[in-house]
Amino acid sequence: MNESAQPPVLRTEPISAAGTPPERWVAILHGIFGAGRNWTTVARRLVRARPEWGALIVDLRQHGGSRGFAPPHTLAAAAADLPRAFAATGLPVRAVLGHSFGGKVALELVRSHAESLALESLWLVDSPPGAHAPGGSAWEVLEALRRAPGPFPGREAGVSALRGLGVAEGVARWMTTNLEERSNGWVWRIDPEDMEQLLGDFFRQNLWGVVENPPPGLDLHVVKADESSALDEEACRRVEAAVARSGRVHLHRVAGGHWVNADNPDAMLELLESALP
């Protein structure tokens, strides 16, 4: 008798301070064109400063080392992957930090799976909770990937191709972390079709209900990067109203752009050091 194939498990990387077994773990979820490695520097600094915490770096479905996941690729599917991944590690995950797309995955995780988890702290880093029409720099990069699929003779050729399609220099260079060398040249390791499904659902879903009424026992921290428009002032006012109604919602403003983990890691570290339980 043939047994149905088991779904794959997300790739995770546990990081902890040398010689100190962590009591609790924070799972870190990256943005739409990223991977867990984008947050490694912040994670390593955090566990040195708060050695009772470990950091679990996660590659979300169809990113980094997490491949072979079946469609549909939605926020609900991405969130449903997480409890299985946490269970596979055997680690007590008590907090989740999500950046941009990863923040909305974290909100869906709480909305759909809070009862099966024991989360104490949720962090949304420059991540808009509401529904919006598709657009912005991420959507523009997605279109550029479709028009410049490669292969390229080298990373610089990938940068030039994206720049020629209107992608900003810094973003184009950062995107080359998604290039991998194969026998025919350098190609994108992310699939634009998969990214469109995930990003499209990111824009469709409205998860303000979790922000405005977090489950009992959960502290929710919203981080606004001051030089980014991802979380606009109207959204910040709505968060501030939730702060006023509840002692469990918090708004933090930090200097820097959308990739605050790279722009201002000191600020992120200071927040996490002081506000993690």
mmCIF file of C-alpha atoms in Angstrom:
data_model
loop_
_atom_site.group_PDB
_atom_site.id
_atom_site.type_symbol
_atom_site.label_atom_id
_atom_site.label_comp_id
_atom_site.label_asym_id
_atom_site.label_seq_id
_atom_site.Cartn_x
_atom_site.Cartn_y
_atom_site.Cartn_z
ATOM 1 C CA MET A 1 0.000 0.000 0.000
ATOM 2 C CA ASN A 2 1.366 3.411 -0.990
ATOM 3 C CA GLU A 3 1.390 6.003 1.738
ATOM 4 C CA SER A 4 0.883 9.625 0.800
ATOM 5 C CA ALA A 5 4.082 11.631 0.815
ATOM 6 C CA GLN A 6 4.666 13.715 3.907
ATOM 7 C CA PRO A 7 4.863 17.472 3.272
ATOM 8 C CA PRO A 8 8.327 18.977 3.641
ATOM 9 C CA VAL A 9 9.391 20.742 6.818
ATOM 10 C CA LEU A 10 10.710 24.305 6.809
ATOM 11 C CA ARG A 11 14.451 24.760 7.110
ATOM 12 C CA THR A 12 15.359 26.284 10.464
ATOM 13 C CA GLU A 13 18.631 27.253 12.124
ATOM 14 C CA PRO A 14 18.836 27.481 15.928
ATOM 15 C CA ILE A 15 21.200 30.119 17.321
ATOM 16 C CA SER A 16 22.085 30.316 21.012
ATOM 17 C CA ALA A 17 24.790 31.704 23.264
ATOM 18 C CA ALA A 18 27.734 29.396 23.860
ATOM 19 C CA GLY A 19 27.385 27.314 27.009
ATOM 20 C CA THR A 20 23.903 28.562 27.884
ATOM 21 C CA PRO A 21 20.890 26.361 27.069
ATOM 22 C CA PRO A 22 18.062 28.816 26.276
ATOM 23 C CA GLU A 23 14.866 28.670 28.292
ATOM 24 C CA ARG A 24 12.752 30.074 25.440
ATOM 25 C CA TRP A 25 13.112 30.725 21.727
ATOM 26 C CA VAL A 26 12.075 33.491 19.345
ATOM 27 C CA ALA A 27 11.339 32.437 15.769
ATOM 28 C CA ILE A 28 12.361 35.004 13.140
ATOM 29 C CA LEU A 29 10.469 35.246 9.829
ATOM 30 C CA HIS A 30 11.926 37.129 6.849
ATOM 31 C CA GLY A 31 10.383 39.254 4.085
ATOM 32 C CA ILE A 32 9.107 38.218 0.656
ATOM 33 C CA PHE A 33 12.402 38.202 -1.263
ATOM 34 C CA GLY A 34 14.551 37.307 1.734
ATOM 35 C CA ALA A 35 15.626 34.279 3.715
ATOM 36 C CA GLY A 36 16.340 33.559 7.337
ATOM 37 C CA ARG A 37 20.002 34.451 6.927
ATOM 38 C CA ASN A 38 19.019 38.131 6.561
ATOM 39 C CA TRP A 39 18.434 38.252 10.325
ATOM 40 C CA THR A 40 21.421 36.210 11.470
ATOM 41 C CA THR A 41 23.464 39.194 12.686
ATOM 42 C CA VAL A 42 20.619 40.547 14.838
ATOM 43 C CA ALA A 43 19.909 37.026 16.121
ATOM 44 C CA ARG A 44 23.507 36.396 17.174
ATOM 45 C CA ARG A 45 23.720 39.718 18.974
ATOM 46 C CA LEU A 46 20.391 39.121 20.703
ATOM 47 C CA VAL A 47 21.338 35.739 22.166
ATOM 48 C CA ARG A 48 24.600 37.171 23.472
ATOM 49 C CA ALA A 49 22.694 39.983 25.195
ATOM 50 C CA ARG A 50 19.802 37.780 26.392
ATOM 51 C CA PRO A 51 21.306 34.271 26.665
ATOM 52 C CA GLU A 52 18.148 32.891 28.261
ATOM 53 C CA TRP A 53 16.607 33.321 24.787
ATOM 54 C CA GLY A 54 17.570 31.399 21.664
ATOM 55 C CA ALA A 55 16.777 32.535 18.119
ATOM 56 C CA LEU A 56 15.275 30.163 15.562
ATOM 57 C CA ILE A 57 15.964 31.437 12.046
ATOM 58 C CA VAL A 58 13.265 30.236 9.623
ATOM 59 C CA ASP A 59 13.177 29.982 5.829
ATOM 60 C CA LEU A 60 9.518 30.358 4.847
ATOM 61 C CA ARG A 61 8.029 28.145 2.138
ATOM 62 C CA GLN A 62 9.665 28.415 -1.299
ATOM 63 C CA HIS A 63 12.479 30.555 0.149
ATOM 64 C CA GLY A 64 16.060 29.701 1.040
ATOM 65 C CA GLY A 65 16.326 26.059 2.028
ATOM 66 C CA SER A 66 12.554 25.499 2.271
ATOM 67 C CA ARG A 67 11.631 24.059 -1.137
ATOM 68 C CA GLY A 68 9.148 21.612 -2.582
ATOM 69 C CA PHE A 69 6.028 22.941 -0.858
ATOM 70 C CA ALA A 70 2.816 22.374 -2.788
ATOM 71 C CA PRO A 71 0.483 25.216 -3.769
ATOM 72 C CA PRO A 72 -1.606 27.095 -2.981
ATOM 73 C CA HIS A 73 1.036 29.466 -1.659
ATOM 74 C CA THR A 74 -0.931 31.675 0.730
ATOM 75 C CA LEU A 75 -0.469 33.323 4.110
ATOM 76 C CA ALA A 76 -2.572 30.563 5.644
ATOM 77 C CA ALA A 77 -0.345 27.883 4.126
ATOM 78 C CA ALA A 78 2.832 29.700 5.172
ATOM 79 C CA ALA A 79 1.514 30.036 8.724
ATOM 80 C CA ALA A 80 0.408 26.391 8.852
ATOM 81 C CA ASP A 81 3.975 25.311 8.029
ATOM 82 C CA LEU A 82 5.276 26.878 11.241
ATOM 83 C CA PRO A 83 3.809 24.713 14.042
ATOM 84 C CA ARG A 84 5.170 21.608 12.276
ATOM 85 C CA ALA A 85 8.580 23.230 11.952
ATOM 86 C CA PHE A 86 8.601 24.283 15.607
ATOM 87 C CA ALA A 87 7.563 20.790 16.700
ATOM 88 C CA ALA A 88 10.304 19.233 14.576
ATOM 89 C CA THR A 89 12.941 21.236 16.457
ATOM 90 C CA GLY A 90 11.625 20.267 19.890
ATOM 91 C CA LEU A 91 12.351 23.831 21.031
ATOM 92 C CA PRO A 92 9.965 25.912 23.189
ATOM 93 C CA VAL A 93 9.117 28.779 20.809
ATOM 94 C CA ARG A 94 7.546 31.529 22.905
ATOM 95 C CA ALA A 95 7.948 34.552 20.613
ATOM 96 C CA VAL A 96 7.751 35.255 16.886
ATOM 97 C CA LEU A 97 9.271 38.206 15.024
ATOM 98 C CA GLY A 98 8.175 38.819 11.449
ATOM 99 C CA HIS A 99 9.590 41.399 9.052
ATOM 100 C CA SER A 100 7.343 42.770 6.292
ATOM 101 C CA PHE A 101 5.766 39.707 4.599
ATOM 102 C CA GLY A 102 6.937 37.615 7.545
ATOM 103 C CA GLY A 103 5.040 39.901 9.909
ATOM 104 C CA LYS A 104 1.762 39.131 8.224
ATOM 105 C CA VAL A 105 2.584 35.408 8.280
ATOM 106 C CA ALA A 106 3.103 35.833 12.034
ATOM 107 C CA LEU A 107 -0.312 37.502 12.382
ATOM 108 C CA GLU A 108 -1.949 34.645 10.469
ATOM 109 C CA LEU A 109 -0.115 32.185 12.716
ATOM 110 C CA VAL A 110 -1.665 33.815 15.776
ATOM 111 C CA ARG A 111 -5.103 34.080 14.180
ATOM 112 C CA SER A 112 -5.220 30.429 13.109
ATOM 113 C CA HIS A 113 -2.967 28.552 15.524
ATOM 114 C CA ALA A 114 -2.816 30.513 18.803
ATOM 115 C CA GLU A 115 -4.515 27.743 20.776
ATOM 116 C CA SER A 116 -1.877 25.173 19.794
ATOM 117 C CA LEU A 117 1.045 27.466 20.655
ATOM 118 C CA ALA A 118 2.205 29.127 23.871
ATOM 119 C CA LEU A 119 3.361 32.451 22.467
ATOM 120 C CA GLU A 120 4.087 35.325 24.831
ATOM 121 C CA SER A 121 5.389 37.958 22.418
ATOM 122 C CA LEU A 122 4.740 38.849 18.757
ATOM 123 C CA TRP A 123 6.801 41.388 16.800
ATOM 124 C CA LEU A 124 5.686 43.001 13.533
ATOM 125 C CA VAL A 125 8.605 44.818 11.929
ATOM 126 C CA ASP A 126 7.515 47.378 9.304
ATOM 127 C CA SER A 127 4.631 45.128 8.303
ATOM 128 C CA PRO A 128 1.209 46.547 7.330
ATOM 129 C CA PRO A 129 -1.624 44.451 8.820
ATOM 130 C CA GLY A 130 -4.367 45.569 6.433
ATOM 131 C CA ALA A 131 -5.462 44.724 2.889
ATOM 132 C CA HIS A 132 -4.135 46.828 0.009
ATOM 133 C CA ALA A 133 -4.128 46.843 -3.771
ATOM 134 C CA PRO A 134 -0.968 45.143 -5.091
ATOM 135 C CA GLY A 135 1.793 47.663 -5.602
ATOM 136 C CA GLY A 136 4.923 49.191 -4.155
ATOM 137 C CA SER A 137 8.545 48.245 -4.555
ATOM 138 C CA ALA A 138 8.039 44.519 -3.893
ATOM 139 C CA TRP A 139 5.491 44.249 -6.706
ATOM 140 C CA GLU A 140 7.800 46.214 -9.016
ATOM 141 C CA VAL A 141 10.694 43.867 -8.225
ATOM 142 C CA LEU A 142 8.451 40.884 -8.949
ATOM 143 C CA GLU A 143 7.669 42.273 -12.397
ATOM 144 C CA ALA A 144 11.370 42.882 -13.005
ATOM 145 C CA LEU A 145 12.186 39.267 -12.111
ATOM 146 C CA ARG A 146 9.698 38.099 -14.720
ATOM 147 C CA ARG A 147 11.280 40.287 -17.379
ATOM 148 C CA ALA A 148 14.863 39.420 -16.432
ATOM 149 C CA PRO A 149 14.817 35.686 -15.613
ATOM 150 C CA GLY A 150 18.463 35.050 -16.504
ATOM 151 C CA PRO A 151 20.700 33.179 -16.743
ATOM 152 C CA PHE A 152 23.360 35.849 -16.251
ATOM 153 C CA PRO A 153 27.131 35.519 -16.693
ATOM 154 C CA GLY A 154 27.637 36.909 -13.170
ATOM 155 C CA ARG A 155 26.016 38.775 -10.298
ATOM 156 C CA GLU A 156 26.838 42.182 -11.774
ATOM 157 C CA ALA A 157 24.909 41.278 -14.907
ATOM 158 C CA GLY A 158 21.922 40.535 -12.681
ATOM 159 C CA VAL A 159 22.273 43.957 -11.057
ATOM 160 C CA SER A 160 22.454 45.627 -14.473
ATOM 161 C CA ALA A 161 19.364 43.777 -15.701
ATOM 162 C CA LEU A 162 17.296 44.894 -12.709
ATOM 163 C CA ARG A 163 18.638 48.449 -12.861
ATOM 164 C CA GLY A 164 17.647 48.594 -16.524
ATOM 165 C CA LEU A 165 14.086 47.786 -15.484
ATOM 166 C CA GLY A 166 13.935 50.609 -12.957
ATOM 167 C CA VAL A 167 14.893 48.774 -9.758
ATOM 168 C CA ALA A 168 16.870 50.987 -7.362
ATOM 169 C CA GLU A 169 20.591 50.277 -7.107
ATOM 170 C CA GLY A 170 20.523 49.185 -3.464
ATOM 171 C CA VAL A 171 17.553 46.877 -3.984
ATOM 172 C CA ALA A 172 19.065 45.411 -7.161
ATOM 173 C CA ARG A 173 22.304 44.606 -5.358
ATOM 174 C CA TRP A 174 20.466 43.098 -2.409
ATOM 175 C CA MET A 175 18.378 40.957 -4.774
ATOM 176 C CA THR A 176 21.527 39.275 -6.084
ATOM 177 C CA THR A 177 21.612 37.332 -2.810
ATOM 178 C CA ASN A 178 18.833 35.377 -4.563
ATOM 179 C CA LEU A 179 21.098 34.395 -7.467
ATOM 180 C CA GLU A 180 22.737 30.984 -7.551
ATOM 181 C CA GLU A 181 25.287 29.609 -9.996
ATOM 182 C CA ARG A 182 24.264 26.693 -12.194
ATOM 183 C CA SER A 183 25.818 25.038 -15.221
ATOM 184 C CA ASN A 184 24.267 27.590 -17.598
ATOM 185 C CA GLY A 185 25.056 30.679 -15.500
ATOM 186 C CA TRP A 186 23.526 32.598 -12.604
ATOM 187 C CA VAL A 187 19.765 32.229 -12.137
ATOM 188 C CA TRP A 188 17.179 33.331 -9.587
ATOM 189 C CA ARG A 189 16.603 30.742 -6.876
ATOM 190 C CA ILE A 190 13.138 32.167 -6.183
ATOM 191 C CA ASP A 191 10.231 31.394 -8.508
ATOM 192 C CA PRO A 192 8.278 34.509 -9.571
ATOM 193 C CA GLU A 193 5.068 32.457 -9.842
ATOM 194 C CA ASP A 194 5.365 31.300 -6.230
ATOM 195 C CA MET A 195 6.266 34.806 -5.071
ATOM 196 C CA GLU A 196 3.254 36.269 -6.888
ATOM 197 C CA GLN A 197 0.917 33.866 -5.091
ATOM 198 C CA LEU A 198 2.408 34.683 -1.690
ATOM 199 C CA LEU A 199 2.636 38.415 -2.294
ATOM 200 C CA GLY A 200 -0.850 38.574 -3.797
ATOM 201 C CA ASP A 201 -2.324 36.966 -0.689
ATOM 202 C CA PHE A 202 -0.241 39.289 1.495
ATOM 203 C CA PHE A 203 -2.037 42.221 -0.123
ATOM 204 C CA ARG A 204 -5.480 40.557 0.044
ATOM 205 C CA GLN A 205 -5.591 39.624 3.716
ATOM 206 C CA ASN A 206 -6.819 41.979 6.428
ATOM 207 C CA LEU A 207 -5.371 40.980 9.799
ATOM 208 C CA TRP A 208 -6.108 44.103 11.816
ATOM 209 C CA GLY A 209 -8.297 42.018 14.101
ATOM 210 C CA VAL A 210 -5.238 40.331 15.604
ATOM 211 C CA VAL A 211 -3.458 43.654 16.173
ATOM 212 C CA GLU A 212 -6.496 45.296 17.744
ATOM 213 C CA ASN A 213 -7.497 42.280 19.837
ATOM 214 C CA PRO A 214 -4.502 40.014 20.480
ATOM 215 C CA PRO A 215 -5.162 36.695 22.233
ATOM 216 C CA PRO A 216 -4.927 36.642 26.041
ATOM 217 C CA GLY A 217 -1.380 36.421 27.320
ATOM 218 C CA LEU A 218 0.228 37.779 24.139
ATOM 219 C CA ASP A 219 2.114 41.088 23.994
ATOM 220 C CA LEU A 220 2.158 42.529 20.475
ATOM 221 C CA HIS A 221 4.915 44.913 19.366
ATOM 222 C CA VAL A 222 4.634 46.930 16.136
ATOM 223 C CA VAL A 223 7.885 48.439 14.849
ATOM 224 C CA LYS A 224 7.646 51.372 12.416
ATOM 225 C CA ALA A 225 10.769 52.231 10.378
ATOM 226 C CA ASP A 226 10.676 56.014 10.071
ATOM 227 C CA GLU A 227 12.157 56.177 6.559
ATOM 228 C CA SER A 228 9.788 53.546 5.163
ATOM 229 C CA SER A 229 6.252 53.989 3.837
ATOM 230 C CA ALA A 230 5.317 50.322 4.326
ATOM 231 C CA LEU A 231 3.503 51.169 7.563
ATOM 232 C CA ASP A 232 1.922 54.558 6.900
ATOM 233 C CA GLU A 233 0.797 57.144 9.428
ATOM 234 C CA GLU A 234 -2.855 56.152 9.144
ATOM 235 C CA ALA A 235 -1.877 52.618 10.140
ATOM 236 C CA CYS A 236 0.246 53.980 12.985
ATOM 237 C CA ARG A 237 -2.724 55.949 14.319
ATOM 238 C CA ARG A 238 -4.773 52.770 14.286
ATOM 239 C CA VAL A 239 -2.026 50.963 16.212
ATOM 240 C CA GLU A 240 -1.881 53.861 18.684
ATOM 241 C CA ALA A 241 -5.623 53.479 19.272
ATOM 242 C CA ALA A 242 -5.033 49.800 20.061
ATOM 243 C CA VAL A 243 -2.221 50.821 22.416
ATOM 244 C CA ALA A 244 -4.615 53.134 24.258
ATOM 245 C CA ARG A 245 -7.199 50.376 24.640
ATOM 246 C CA SER A 246 -4.820 47.661 25.772
ATOM 247 C CA GLY A 247 -1.679 47.340 27.816
ATOM 248 C CA ARG A 248 -0.573 44.524 25.521
ATOM 249 C CA VAL A 249 -0.060 46.423 22.241
ATOM 250 C CA HIS A 250 3.038 48.585 21.769
ATOM 251 C CA LEU A 251 4.229 50.880 18.955
ATOM 252 C CA HIS A 252 7.950 51.515 18.511
ATOM 253 C CA ARG A 253 9.413 53.996 16.023
ATOM 254 C CA VAL A 254 13.001 53.467 14.907
ATOM 255 C CA ALA A 255 15.251 55.362 12.521
ATOM 256 C CA GLY A 256 16.059 53.680 9.239
ATOM 257 C CA GLY A 257 14.487 52.263 6.121
ATOM 258 C CA HIS A 258 12.348 49.201 5.513
ATOM 259 C CA TRP A 259 15.287 46.803 5.929
ATOM 260 C CA VAL A 260 15.765 48.001 9.488
ATOM 261 C CA ASN A 261 17.705 44.853 10.398
ATOM 262 C CA ALA A 262 20.454 46.139 8.082
ATOM 263 C CA ASP A 263 19.840 49.906 8.402
ATOM 264 C CA ASN A 264 19.628 50.089 12.182
ATOM 265 C CA PRO A 265 20.394 46.761 13.867
ATOM 266 C CA ASP A 266 21.353 48.564 17.083
ATOM 267 C CA ALA A 267 17.810 49.899 17.470
ATOM 268 C CA MET A 268 16.260 46.493 16.817
ATOM 269 C CA LEU A 269 18.603 44.880 19.309
ATOM 270 C CA GLU A 270 17.849 47.499 21.972
ATOM 271 C CA LEU A 271 14.101 46.972 21.537
ATOM 272 C CA LEU A 272 14.332 43.198 21.704
ATOM 273 C CA GLU A 273 16.712 43.260 24.664
ATOM 274 C CA SER A 274 14.384 45.462 26.683
ATOM 275 C CA ALA A 275 10.945 44.203 25.641
ATOM 276 C CA LEU A 276 11.261 40.441 25.289
ATOM 277 C CA PRO A 277 9.870 38.853 28.472
#
